[in-house]
């Protein structure tokens, strides 16, 4: 046991000591902690206004959906290869050591708590949204985080158990699938009955979320009901549902420890797969399609274009081969459907499309990196092709520009129809969103140019995010000031000003990042392998 | 053809390459040897224009970031990174189109045949083993018929046939007047063909050794261990 405690304590200590040698990383952590502290203090001094905020039942619904997604992922992982609770160094050093396998399992689960916390870390930054949306304080954010962490922890163990029980047994896999569907079937039927009864989606969803069926749905229901009960002061129900989560997690661990002390084989595949993924990332293959096990049928072949345009045609071939919709994959469909659904909630007020625009712009800050153009920077071919750097970058990013343009037309077109917003406002929102994506590309290249890509990926993302905020600020201030000064068409003019600023700032960023391919090191993802 | 002058590459305070001078002439095979962490890959990446550095690197007189120098250069990286959604044939087609090559098809076929990839033309990048990816990477580097070829550990991951063929290709390229800079740990694999060897230790070139410098009965391996295990005098150019 002492060796495992030594490992945990020493690893934590070395992580802290590492911060002394890496001042940038230390500054990043200080800023993050200060940010969370600031949000906490801000919430203490600002009065929460419940009037005009949404009912907590919708918070329950959002949390339920989030955890439901984690449930689906956990079951899929369990049926495929289990979840990762160990590292490769544990496999190589601990598994062969004379330490009880049950104690090693406990060690893995203790470390897993860190993963669960990191998975829910983003919730800490939602204080403002939760406060304005639901009239709740920072204590509610912590309760939501606790519910999420407990659920993720239980799901990781569940995933491991599913793999352990079903590995190489198709019959058992089928049983797990049937059980997984059966667990949610009553709720699904109930929702269907409610929709048929009320004839309207929102009241039907509200009735479902208020029903005991939702609260007693395993994991997703327990966690969401537990968090919302505690937030609304119903401590009895809160402790009951959180207790259920803790108890189920403990029972799952107990079952694994007692029934299958020789679980090493069950965790090996997931650990090796995760290690291999990190290794491949560190070697420059950052394209997730490389590690996907999805079968791809090669039908059409060939690359069009000549010189730098070949990069764009290559992207088209890759995208259309990866999915039938080409540039617009499942994520685009989810985006359009999700915003359409969200628009239903926003109906009934003037300028509600701005709320949607704001949320989508925040998401786009991190989604822009999924384009093939930025990924191309990690592979040597882009640097070696004997063409002008500027042309190579333009052709390399054309794919994401097309993607965003079509996505924004669909997203704001549909949302505008649902919210019955005037055409001008919808067109302006589309323009702001598209040009914002263009600006984000420029800021990405500018961040690389300034830093020379000679820093960790995490710090680069941090610098990029700060740069986005700083560069957008003048445009936002001008848009808000002008928009509020003018009556009538103020909102439209404000959006117009913002779009113009985005265009100018983007052109400035691209101009300042000239020669980025010559003046930066080829970026490498430091995965901590 | 490949000329490196007073080149230094630093990561923070650490000098991964410290005042390197190196040149490889036409029809010359230069071998880069050194223990792990000596700075070989950093030097190679800098020559290929993938890293920033202080000093000068030219390819046939052109600064290494220019379009002219890129036209002359072929690079086989240490880790083959292919596009997972492109077939083997499409990798070659992409290179041909991006480099504006003409009448490349026959040459591409010959390269694929040489490395036993002709029956895998329709395989996707993600479906290939690491060794096969390395072979495709070599084919992509050689398709534009470069005049200067830089290879970073090219034999790692190859099967015996691949190793034999690549060694033959290297010899043929050298004979045709191509300048080659090859980094390797497998000293015996270059023993027959090398012209000049640069032995790197801790970011510096500790010894430049020409084939004619070897004493009778002395092998490249002897020179290497003499330098890296501190038994000999360094000869920095």
XYZ file of C-alpha atoms in Angstrom:
766
model
C 0.000 0.000 0.000
C 2.826 2.387 0.921
C 4.222 2.172 -2.629
C 0.878 3.336 -4.067
C 0.567 6.177 -1.560
C 4.168 7.101 -2.413
C 3.263 7.189 -6.120
C 0.213 9.378 -5.560
C 1.965 11.803 -3.195
C 5.173 11.970 -5.249
C 3.269 12.534 -8.513
C 1.232 15.355 -6.937
C 4.381 16.888 -5.417
C 6.314 16.702 -8.699
C 3.390 18.271 -10.565
C 3.571 21.226 -8.183
C 7.373 21.418 -8.360
C 7.187 21.389 -12.160
C 5.310 24.696 -11.964
C 8.452 26.319 -10.516
C 10.392 25.387 -13.642
C 7.572 26.425 -15.972
C 6.541 29.964 -15.016
C 4.141 30.219 -17.970
C 2.242 27.166 -16.744
C 2.245 28.578 -13.227
C 0.873 31.897 -14.496
C -1.828 29.997 -16.373
C -2.920 28.149 -13.222
C -2.812 31.335 -11.148
C -5.031 33.033 -13.725
C -7.462 30.110 -13.806
C -7.697 29.988 -9.987
C -7.994 33.782 -9.820
C -10.740 33.595 -12.452
C -12.713 31.034 -10.469
C -12.111 33.029 -7.252
C -13.226 36.193 -9.001
C -16.417 34.532 -10.200
C -17.056 33.296 -6.643
C -16.501 36.768 -5.120
C -18.591 38.384 -7.846
C -21.435 36.006 -7.055
C -21.219 36.947 -3.332
C -21.647 40.649 -4.028
C -24.271 40.412 -6.731
C -27.841 39.779 -5.728
C -29.342 36.856 -7.539
C -32.510 37.910 -9.204
C -34.964 35.044 -9.535
C -37.532 37.230 -11.267
C -37.467 36.727 -14.998
C -35.127 33.735 -14.833
C -35.887 30.293 -16.172
C -37.365 27.574 -13.983
C -34.790 25.240 -12.400
C -36.464 22.336 -14.129
C -34.681 23.416 -17.317
C -31.329 23.344 -15.524
C -32.231 19.796 -14.553
C -32.990 19.080 -18.214
C -29.676 20.485 -19.437
C -27.708 18.523 -16.823
C -29.721 15.393 -17.642
C -28.880 15.723 -21.335
C -25.179 16.308 -20.654
C -24.928 13.253 -18.440
C -27.065 11.212 -20.830
C -24.453 11.921 -23.479
C -21.747 10.707 -21.067
C -23.839 7.556 -20.402
C -24.011 6.781 -24.118
C -20.258 7.348 -24.506
C -19.476 5.213 -21.433
C -21.589 2.296 -22.709
C -20.024 2.534 -26.155
C -16.550 2.588 -24.621
C -17.430 -0.356 -22.397
C -18.650 -2.389 -25.371
C -15.564 -1.466 -27.420
C -12.533 -1.383 -25.140
C -13.365 -0.104 -21.643
C -12.389 3.185 -20.061
C -8.902 4.419 -19.298
C -8.138 4.455 -15.602
C -4.456 3.540 -15.853
C -1.436 4.875 -17.731
C 1.057 2.793 -19.658
C 3.643 3.281 -16.906
C 1.184 1.675 -14.459
C 0.896 -1.303 -16.801
C 4.661 -1.642 -17.237
C 5.708 -1.034 -13.648
C 2.766 -1.564 -11.285
C 0.982 -4.501 -12.896
C 4.116 -6.653 -12.775
C 4.973 -5.626 -9.214
C 4.075 -7.695 -6.142
C 1.279 -5.312 -5.102
C -2.272 -6.584 -4.655
C -4.305 -6.085 -7.830
C -7.253 -4.889 -5.718
C -5.133 -2.135 -4.173
C -3.933 -1.152 -7.648
C -7.574 -0.921 -8.716
C -8.266 1.444 -5.792
C -5.220 3.497 -6.811
C -6.588 3.743 -10.362
C -9.982 4.848 -9.067
C -8.467 7.536 -6.795
C -6.539 8.923 -9.780
C -9.689 8.700 -11.870
C -11.298 11.311 -9.611
C -8.887 13.827 -11.153
C -10.191 12.974 -14.640
C -13.784 13.358 -13.433
C -12.950 16.783 -11.980
C -11.203 17.923 -15.149
C -14.143 16.674 -17.237
C -16.439 18.985 -15.300
C -13.990 21.875 -14.989
C -15.790 23.934 -17.639
C -18.880 24.054 -15.374
C -17.006 26.369 -12.977
C -16.949 29.025 -15.664
C -20.700 28.852 -16.237
C -21.490 30.834 -13.087
C -22.554 33.913 -15.026
C -24.769 31.980 -17.457
C -26.390 30.052 -14.599
C -26.877 33.238 -12.610
C -28.538 35.158 -15.439
C -30.409 32.133 -16.759
C -31.658 30.562 -13.537
C -31.033 33.182 -10.831
C -28.687 30.911 -8.865
C -25.302 31.581 -7.210
C -21.831 30.017 -7.154
C -22.968 27.411 -4.600
C -25.312 26.061 -7.277
C -22.400 25.851 -9.739
C -20.454 23.760 -7.226
C -23.450 21.451 -6.737
C -23.836 21.008 -10.491
C -20.102 20.229 -10.699
C -20.430 17.708 -7.849
C -23.338 15.957 -9.584
C -21.426 15.857 -12.866
C -18.248 14.531 -11.220
C -20.115 11.804 -9.347
C -21.887 10.748 -12.527
C -18.673 10.708 -14.599
C -16.922 8.693 -11.872
C -19.696 6.076 -11.769
C -19.762 5.901 -15.567
C -16.010 5.279 -15.790
C -16.311 2.308 -13.457
C -19.425 1.123 -15.293
C -17.553 1.252 -18.571
C -14.746 -0.862 -17.125
C -17.239 -3.399 -15.770
C -19.133 -3.617 -19.068
C -15.880 -4.355 -20.901
C -14.890 -6.901 -18.293
C -18.224 -8.729 -18.605
C -18.748 -8.518 -22.366
C -15.254 -8.725 -23.876
C -15.400 -11.336 -26.648
C -18.999 -12.268 -25.795
C -21.421 -10.928 -28.449
C -24.452 -12.335 -26.577
C -23.627 -10.328 -23.464
C -22.990 -7.217 -25.549
C -26.492 -7.534 -26.931
C -27.866 -7.868 -23.385
C -26.018 -4.683 -22.337
C -27.468 -2.814 -25.326
C -30.976 -4.022 -24.512
C -30.565 -3.090 -20.816
C -29.208 0.352 -21.754
C -32.218 1.055 -23.959
C -34.600 -0.464 -21.381
C -33.276 1.889 -18.687
C -34.352 4.911 -20.713
C -37.394 3.411 -22.442
C -39.973 4.321 -19.749
C -38.854 7.946 -19.878
C -38.969 7.960 -23.665
C -42.488 6.485 -23.696
C -43.600 8.940 -21.022
C -42.240 11.864 -23.083
C -44.076 10.545 -26.152
C -47.334 10.294 -24.192
C -46.858 13.847 -22.890
C -46.236 15.230 -26.399
C -49.334 13.437 -27.672
C -51.335 14.757 -24.707
C -50.249 18.394 -24.711
C -49.567 18.739 -28.453
C -46.661 21.044 -27.665
C -43.002 20.122 -27.192
C -41.993 22.450 -24.361
C -44.833 21.687 -21.894
C -44.368 17.978 -22.652
C -40.627 18.201 -21.847
C -41.365 20.173 -18.676
C -43.879 17.567 -17.491
C -41.402 14.802 -18.186
C -38.606 16.543 -16.287
C -40.899 17.108 -13.294
C -41.960 13.456 -13.231
C -40.377 10.941 -10.805
C -39.494 8.833 -13.863
C -36.882 11.411 -14.899
C -35.420 11.625 -11.399
C -35.173 7.833 -11.027
C -33.590 7.235 -14.428
C -30.181 5.718 -13.634
C -27.156 8.029 -13.356
C -28.415 10.917 -15.568
C -31.646 11.234 -13.567
C -29.998 10.711 -10.175
C -27.258 13.287 -10.790
C -29.515 15.962 -12.278
C -32.263 15.468 -9.693
C -29.698 15.412 -6.844
C -28.040 18.666 -7.918
C -31.284 20.540 -8.601
C -32.922 19.272 -5.362
C -29.988 20.573 -3.313
C -30.011 23.901 -5.194
C -33.707 24.363 -4.509
C -33.243 23.478 -0.820
C -34.691 19.962 -0.871
C -31.724 18.434 0.956
C -33.471 15.140 1.624
C -33.978 14.331 -2.080
C -30.566 15.793 -2.908
C -28.717 13.500 -0.513
C -30.880 10.560 -1.566
C -29.980 10.875 -5.261
C -26.301 11.732 -4.691
C -26.186 8.879 -2.210
C -27.544 6.567 -4.890
C -24.695 7.576 -7.161
C -22.052 6.985 -4.472
C -23.608 3.675 -3.509
C -23.826 2.407 -7.095
C -20.185 3.426 -7.710
C -19.068 1.627 -4.549
C -21.044 -1.498 -5.458
C -19.544 -1.570 -8.951
C -16.003 -1.279 -7.528
C -16.743 -3.966 -4.979
C -18.084 -6.275 -7.685
C -14.985 -5.817 -9.870
C -12.607 -6.243 -6.920
C -14.306 -9.379 -5.593
C -15.359 -11.093 -8.804
C -12.425 -10.356 -11.069
C -9.109 -9.740 -9.302
C -7.385 -10.605 -12.585
C -8.748 -7.544 -14.385
C -5.417 -6.477 -15.895
C -6.294 -7.882 -19.312
C -9.570 -5.926 -19.264
C -7.897 -2.561 -18.793
C -4.925 -3.276 -21.046
C -6.620 -2.649 -24.409
C -7.986 0.763 -23.374
C -4.649 1.781 -21.807
C -2.637 0.698 -24.841
C -5.082 2.410 -27.210
C -4.848 5.661 -25.217
C -1.047 5.426 -25.132
C -0.865 4.765 -28.870
C -3.139 7.750 -29.510
C -0.832 10.012 -27.477
C 2.234 8.642 -29.247
C 0.715 9.248 -32.677
C -0.302 12.782 -31.621
C 3.224 13.536 -30.458
C 4.546 12.296 -33.805
C 2.420 14.856 -35.646
C -0.690 12.858 -36.595
C -3.362 15.043 -35.012
C -6.133 13.998 -37.361
C -8.704 12.025 -35.317
C -9.630 10.048 -38.439
C -6.271 8.272 -38.121
C -7.341 6.476 -34.944
C -10.965 5.971 -35.921
C -12.037 2.364 -36.403
C -14.897 3.391 -38.712
C -14.897 1.436 -41.975
C -14.399 3.686 -44.968
C -15.425 2.664 -48.463
C -13.214 4.090 -51.198
C -15.441 4.899 -54.162
C -14.290 8.017 -55.972
C -10.575 8.723 -56.103
C -8.312 11.499 -57.320
C -7.120 14.945 -56.294
C -7.903 18.093 -58.269
C -6.146 21.450 -58.416
C -2.590 22.440 -59.168
C 0.032 24.030 -56.946
C -1.417 25.390 -53.686
C -5.029 24.719 -54.762
C -4.230 20.991 -54.565
C -4.335 21.418 -50.779
C -7.974 22.562 -50.953
C -8.980 19.719 -53.292
C -7.191 17.270 -51.027
C -9.271 18.582 -48.111
C -12.444 18.084 -50.139
C -11.482 14.494 -50.961
C -10.659 13.786 -47.305
C -13.867 15.351 -46.015
C -16.179 13.637 -48.491
C -14.486 10.338 -47.792
C -14.802 10.810 -44.036
C -18.551 11.428 -44.261
C -21.245 11.630 -46.889
C -22.091 15.243 -46.177
C -18.519 16.234 -46.962
C -17.511 19.432 -45.235
C -20.669 19.346 -43.164
C -20.536 16.285 -40.945
C -22.501 15.084 -37.957
C -21.256 18.050 -35.903
C -22.883 20.457 -38.395
C -26.181 18.571 -38.230
C -26.054 18.621 -34.408
C -25.239 22.346 -34.501
C -28.193 23.175 -36.752
C -30.652 20.941 -34.872
C -29.346 22.089 -31.466
C -29.683 25.767 -32.309
C -33.151 25.138 -33.780
C -34.185 23.498 -30.508
C -32.607 26.283 -28.472
C -34.418 28.858 -30.626
C -37.698 27.354 -29.444
C -36.775 28.418 -25.890
C -35.740 31.893 -27.046
C -38.951 32.677 -28.913
C -41.061 35.624 -27.886
C -38.649 38.503 -27.332
C -36.974 41.105 -29.495
C -33.373 40.539 -30.562
C -33.152 37.111 -28.918
C -31.019 36.032 -31.868
C -28.182 37.962 -30.206
C -28.146 35.459 -27.326
C -27.777 32.654 -29.861
C -25.060 34.561 -31.716
C -23.143 35.142 -28.481
C -23.225 31.446 -27.522
C -22.229 30.284 -31.019
C -19.342 32.762 -31.125
C -18.001 31.417 -27.821
C -18.236 27.877 -29.168
C -16.581 28.861 -32.420
C -13.462 30.081 -30.570
C -12.643 26.437 -29.878
C -14.415 24.799 -32.825
C -12.363 26.646 -35.433
C -9.386 24.388 -34.628
C -11.300 21.408 -36.028
C -10.759 22.704 -39.577
C -8.289 20.844 -41.756
C -6.339 24.030 -42.525
C -5.032 24.482 -38.981
C -4.351 20.751 -38.617
C -2.259 20.929 -41.782
C 0.268 23.033 -39.822
C 1.296 19.925 -37.872
C 2.320 17.978 -40.983
C 5.499 18.740 -42.934
C 4.021 18.684 -46.440
C 2.532 22.188 -46.137
C 5.976 23.657 -45.395
C 7.763 21.810 -48.188
C 5.408 22.447 -51.097
C 7.293 24.898 -53.371
C 4.640 27.637 -53.483
C 4.119 30.980 -51.756
C 3.281 30.632 -48.044
C 0.392 33.062 -48.324
C -1.270 31.098 -51.112
C -0.747 27.830 -49.284
C -2.461 29.219 -46.165
C -5.371 30.694 -48.125
C -6.080 27.468 -50.045
C -5.539 25.430 -46.923
C -8.297 27.307 -45.056
C -10.830 27.637 -47.843
C -12.549 24.462 -46.682
C -13.405 25.856 -43.216
C -14.549 29.169 -44.721
C -17.059 27.327 -46.948
C -18.121 25.143 -44.058
C -18.779 28.061 -41.715
C -20.573 30.120 -44.362
C -23.064 27.368 -45.150
C -23.445 26.425 -41.482
C -24.164 30.023 -40.452
C -26.716 30.451 -43.264
C -28.520 27.311 -42.075
C -28.211 28.029 -38.352
C -29.350 31.666 -38.420
C -31.847 31.133 -41.230
C -33.690 28.425 -39.306
C -33.307 30.207 -35.951
C -34.551 33.462 -37.510
C -37.643 31.707 -38.857
C -38.387 30.076 -35.496
C -37.835 33.309 -33.562
C -39.580 35.383 -36.235
C -36.656 37.830 -36.361
C -36.508 40.433 -39.175
C -34.480 39.442 -42.251
C -31.924 42.242 -41.776
C -31.065 41.091 -38.280
C -30.707 37.451 -39.397
C -28.434 38.517 -42.271
C -26.342 40.696 -39.939
C -25.968 37.867 -37.389
C -24.894 35.508 -40.205
C -22.308 38.024 -41.366
C -20.957 38.645 -37.848
C -20.623 34.897 -37.198
C -18.934 34.153 -40.547
C -16.494 37.057 -40.270
C -15.774 36.110 -36.654
C -14.638 32.680 -37.880
C -12.433 34.402 -40.446
C -10.977 36.563 -37.651
C -10.378 33.487 -35.484
C -8.309 31.926 -38.262
C -6.261 35.127 -38.450
C -5.736 35.144 -34.672
C -4.652 31.500 -34.759
C -1.926 32.285 -37.290
C -0.979 35.461 -35.432
C -0.599 33.506 -32.162
C 1.651 31.018 -33.950
C 3.658 33.841 -35.533
C 4.143 35.689 -32.229
C 5.051 32.657 -30.184
C 6.880 30.845 -32.979
C 4.881 27.801 -31.793
C 7.723 27.182 -29.352
C 5.371 26.751 -26.371
C 3.025 24.082 -25.055
C -0.300 23.567 -26.814
C -2.201 24.519 -23.635
C -0.394 27.840 -23.333
C -0.860 28.511 -27.034
C -4.631 28.007 -26.644
C -4.567 30.337 -23.620
C -2.688 33.072 -25.522
C -5.054 32.621 -28.466
C -8.128 32.967 -26.213
C -6.761 36.128 -24.569
C -5.904 37.506 -28.024
C -9.492 36.863 -29.197
C -10.903 38.780 -26.225
C -8.458 41.690 -26.596
C -8.925 41.992 -30.369
C -12.719 41.742 -30.188
C -13.066 44.266 -27.354
C -12.805 47.529 -29.387
C -15.318 46.230 -31.933
C -17.721 45.085 -29.221
C -17.483 48.400 -27.353
C -18.061 50.395 -30.566
C -20.996 48.156 -31.509
C -22.631 48.430 -28.068
C -22.111 52.215 -27.811
C -23.381 52.939 -31.322
C -26.163 50.396 -31.070
C -27.477 51.827 -27.791
C -27.203 55.443 -29.006
C -29.374 54.885 -32.055
C -33.065 54.229 -31.771
C -34.908 51.782 -33.997
C -32.193 50.175 -36.076
C -29.570 50.379 -33.329
C -29.123 46.618 -33.050
C -28.696 46.234 -36.794
C -26.161 49.056 -36.966
C -24.307 47.679 -33.945
C -23.981 44.290 -35.671
C -22.849 46.034 -38.852
C -20.123 47.864 -36.930
C -19.030 44.602 -35.293
C -18.884 42.824 -38.669
C -16.779 45.637 -40.123
C -14.408 45.512 -37.166
C -14.080 41.731 -37.507
C -13.198 42.086 -41.188
C -10.598 44.789 -40.555
C -9.118 42.974 -37.554
C -8.953 39.702 -39.516
C -7.135 41.355 -42.418
C -4.770 42.978 -39.918
C -4.085 39.622 -38.240
C -3.365 37.912 -41.553
C -1.077 40.782 -42.575
C 0.816 40.656 -39.267
C 1.183 36.892 -39.450
C 2.811 37.054 -42.878
C 5.573 34.504 -43.248
C 4.193 32.382 -40.416
C 5.357 29.190 -42.146
C 8.950 30.504 -42.175
C 9.003 32.101 -38.781
C 7.481 29.402 -36.611
C 8.617 25.950 -35.618
C 6.356 23.210 -36.918
C 3.979 22.810 -33.947
C 4.115 19.623 -31.911
C 1.409 18.475 -29.553
C 3.088 17.821 -26.225
C 0.904 15.084 -24.829
C 2.797 14.307 -21.651
C 3.434 10.792 -22.917
C 24.379 21.513 -52.514
C 23.321 21.467 -48.843
C 25.187 24.121 -46.933
C 24.771 24.865 -43.228
C 26.761 27.779 -41.815
C 27.031 28.784 -38.138
C 23.612 27.371 -37.435
C 22.284 27.472 -33.862
C 18.893 26.340 -32.659
C 17.862 27.085 -29.099
C 14.881 25.954 -27.059
C 14.840 28.514 -24.270
C 18.355 28.346 -22.818
C 19.091 24.915 -24.229
C 21.093 24.915 -27.456
C 19.830 21.853 -29.323
C 22.220 22.748 -32.165
C 25.236 24.886 -31.338
C 27.091 26.631 -34.175
C 26.794 23.826 -36.700
C 28.732 23.899 -39.972
C 28.023 21.209 -42.499
C 28.031 20.778 -46.242
C 26.995 18.021 -48.592
C 28.084 18.163 -52.210
C 26.433 16.739 -55.310
C 26.701 12.973 -55.485
C 27.712 12.801 -51.844
C 26.172 10.743 -49.054
C 26.611 12.468 -45.711
C 25.701 10.499 -42.634
C 24.629 12.105 -39.400
C 25.460 9.981 -36.384
C 25.076 10.619 -32.693
C 23.512 9.310 -29.510
C 19.889 10.013 -28.613
C 19.339 13.696 -27.878
C 22.456 14.799 -29.783
C 20.406 17.171 -31.948
C 20.312 15.252 -35.251
C 16.555 15.561 -35.832
C 16.624 19.248 -34.881
C 19.360 19.863 -37.455
C 17.456 17.945 -40.122
C 14.192 19.771 -39.426
C 16.013 23.097 -39.540
C 17.577 22.229 -42.903
C 14.104 21.385 -44.221
C 12.742 24.743 -43.020
C 10.499 23.277 -40.339
C 12.229 25.067 -37.460
C 13.512 28.587 -36.887
C 17.244 28.960 -36.309
C 20.120 31.418 -36.256
C 22.682 31.162 -39.048
C 22.384 30.296 -42.714
C 21.129 27.220 -44.487
C 21.116 27.064 -48.283
C 20.155 24.472 -50.852
C 22.107 24.910 -54.064
C 22.720 28.530 -53.043
C 19.064 29.298 -52.301
C 18.074 30.190 -48.745
C 16.171 27.172 -47.413
C 12.792 28.923 -47.064
C 12.615 29.963 -50.693
C 10.376 28.321 -53.261
C 13.483 27.534 -55.371
C 15.129 25.571 -52.555
C 11.894 23.690 -51.787
C 11.749 22.542 -55.407
C 15.143 20.884 -54.945
C 14.457 19.270 -51.595
C 13.038 15.879 -50.624
C 12.428 15.003 -46.973
C 11.695 11.708 -45.284
C 10.720 12.473 -41.657
C 11.540 10.315 -38.665
C 7.868 9.548 -38.079
C 5.843 8.999 -41.232
C 2.684 11.098 -41.069
C 0.221 10.271 -43.814
C -3.252 11.617 -44.470
C -5.580 8.979 -42.998
C -8.362 9.560 -45.542
C -6.198 9.485 -48.694
C -5.241 6.327 -50.530
C -1.605 5.502 -51.235
C -2.079 6.511 -54.890
C -3.714 9.781 -53.851
C -0.722 10.663 -51.689
C 1.466 10.523 -54.777
C -1.146 12.371 -56.831
C -1.342 15.114 -54.201
C 2.429 15.579 -54.232
C 2.444 15.578 -58.046
C -0.294 18.221 -58.226
C 1.097 20.391 -55.417
C 4.606 20.297 -56.942
C 3.141 20.799 -60.474
C 4.920 17.662 -61.727
C 4.467 16.493 -65.288
C 4.458 12.903 -66.560
C 4.862 11.602 -63.029
C 2.541 8.601 -63.250
C 5.075 6.097 -64.552
C 7.668 7.217 -62.029
C 5.102 6.913 -59.252
C 4.192 3.385 -60.375
C 7.868 2.402 -60.413
C 8.398 3.730 -56.885
C 5.341 1.881 -55.587
C 6.502 -1.319 -57.288
C 9.987 -0.958 -55.863
C 8.623 -0.755 -52.325
C 5.990 -3.471 -52.883
C 3.136 -1.013 -52.559
C 1.679 -1.484 -56.045
C -1.043 -3.787 -54.690
C -1.874 -1.309 -51.915
C -2.613 1.727 -54.049
C -6.236 1.825 -52.928
C -5.432 1.382 -49.233
C -6.055 4.404 -47.041
C -3.248 6.017 -45.053
C -4.852 4.940 -41.783
C -5.024 1.314 -42.914
C -1.270 0.966 -43.392
C 1.229 -0.422 -40.910
C 3.982 1.886 -39.705
C 6.505 0.264 -42.047
C 4.221 0.739 -45.054
C 3.587 4.339 -44.062
C 7.353 4.847 -44.015
C 7.581 3.415 -47.547
C 4.826 5.769 -48.781
C 6.629 8.636 -47.088
C 9.822 7.729 -49.003
C 7.871 7.517 -52.295
C 6.321 10.961 -51.670
C 9.757 12.474 -50.972
C 11.337 10.967 -54.098
C 8.506 11.544 -56.582
C 9.504 15.175 -57.416
C 13.039 13.911 -58.244
C 14.771 16.139 -55.697
C 18.410 17.121 -56.038
C 18.930 17.132 -52.270
C 17.391 14.416 -50.123
C 17.244 14.509 -46.347
C 16.252 11.410 -44.421
C 15.743 11.135 -40.679
C 16.103 7.531 -39.512
C 14.650 6.242 -42.787
C 15.241 2.557 -42.110
C 13.362 2.369 -38.810
C 10.210 0.312 -39.164
C 11.029 -1.063 -42.614
C 10.997 -4.788 -43.340
C 14.169 -6.464 -44.736
C 12.964 -5.969 -48.326
C 12.231 -2.301 -47.637
C 15.672 -1.822 -46.064
C 17.404 -3.448 -49.038
C 15.439 -1.392 -51.545
C 15.943 1.889 -49.703
C 19.679 1.250 -49.450
C 19.715 0.590 -53.195
C 17.701 3.768 -53.829
C 20.111 5.799 -51.688
C 23.092 4.426 -53.623
C 21.374 5.131 -56.938
C 20.481 8.685 -55.913
C 24.061 9.317 -54.891
C 25.360 7.940 -58.184
C 22.953 10.181 -60.085
C 24.439 13.291 -58.449
C 21.946 13.821 -55.680
C 23.172 15.186 -52.344
C 22.014 13.040 -49.438
C 21.985 13.787 -45.733
C 20.898 10.739 -43.762
C 20.558 10.473 -40.010
C 20.707 6.963 -38.612
C 21.582 4.815 -35.626
C 22.175 1.797 -37.855
C 25.814 2.425 -38.699
C 26.215 -0.848 -40.579
C 23.412 0.134 -42.969
C 25.469 2.997 -44.425
C 28.917 1.422 -44.034
C 29.188 0.601 -47.757
C 28.141 3.912 -49.302
C 28.957 6.814 -47.018
C 31.292 9.598 -48.139
C 31.361 11.826 -45.097
C 30.095 11.360 -41.563
C 29.206 14.037 -39.073
C 29.182 12.761 -35.514
C 27.083 14.915 -33.215
C 27.378 15.026 -29.449
C 25.359 17.390 -27.232
C 24.244 19.644 -30.068
C 27.689 20.099 -31.612
C 29.542 18.336 -34.389
C 32.244 16.500 -32.517
C 33.927 14.940 -35.548
C 33.830 15.148 -39.325
C 35.145 11.992 -40.847
C 35.718 11.376 -44.557
C 36.014 7.830 -45.823
C 39.601 8.570 -46.808
C 40.379 9.556 -43.203
C 39.857 5.992 -41.948
C 42.944 4.048 -41.038
C 43.373 0.548 -42.463
C 41.057 -1.866 -40.677
C 39.198 0.931 -38.961
C 35.412 1.019 -39.336
C 32.929 3.863 -39.032
C 31.627 2.173 -35.897
C 35.112 2.375 -34.329
C 35.254 6.110 -35.055
C 31.774 6.602 -33.651
C 32.461 4.873 -30.352
C 35.810 6.595 -30.010
C 34.062 9.952 -30.176
C 30.862 9.238 -28.272
C 32.536 7.284 -25.484
C 35.144 10.014 -25.077
C 38.201 8.049 -26.158
C 39.228 10.292 -29.009
C 39.984 13.831 -29.942
C 37.129 15.851 -31.408
C 37.665 17.413 -34.811
C 35.230 20.248 -35.149
C 35.265 21.821 -38.604
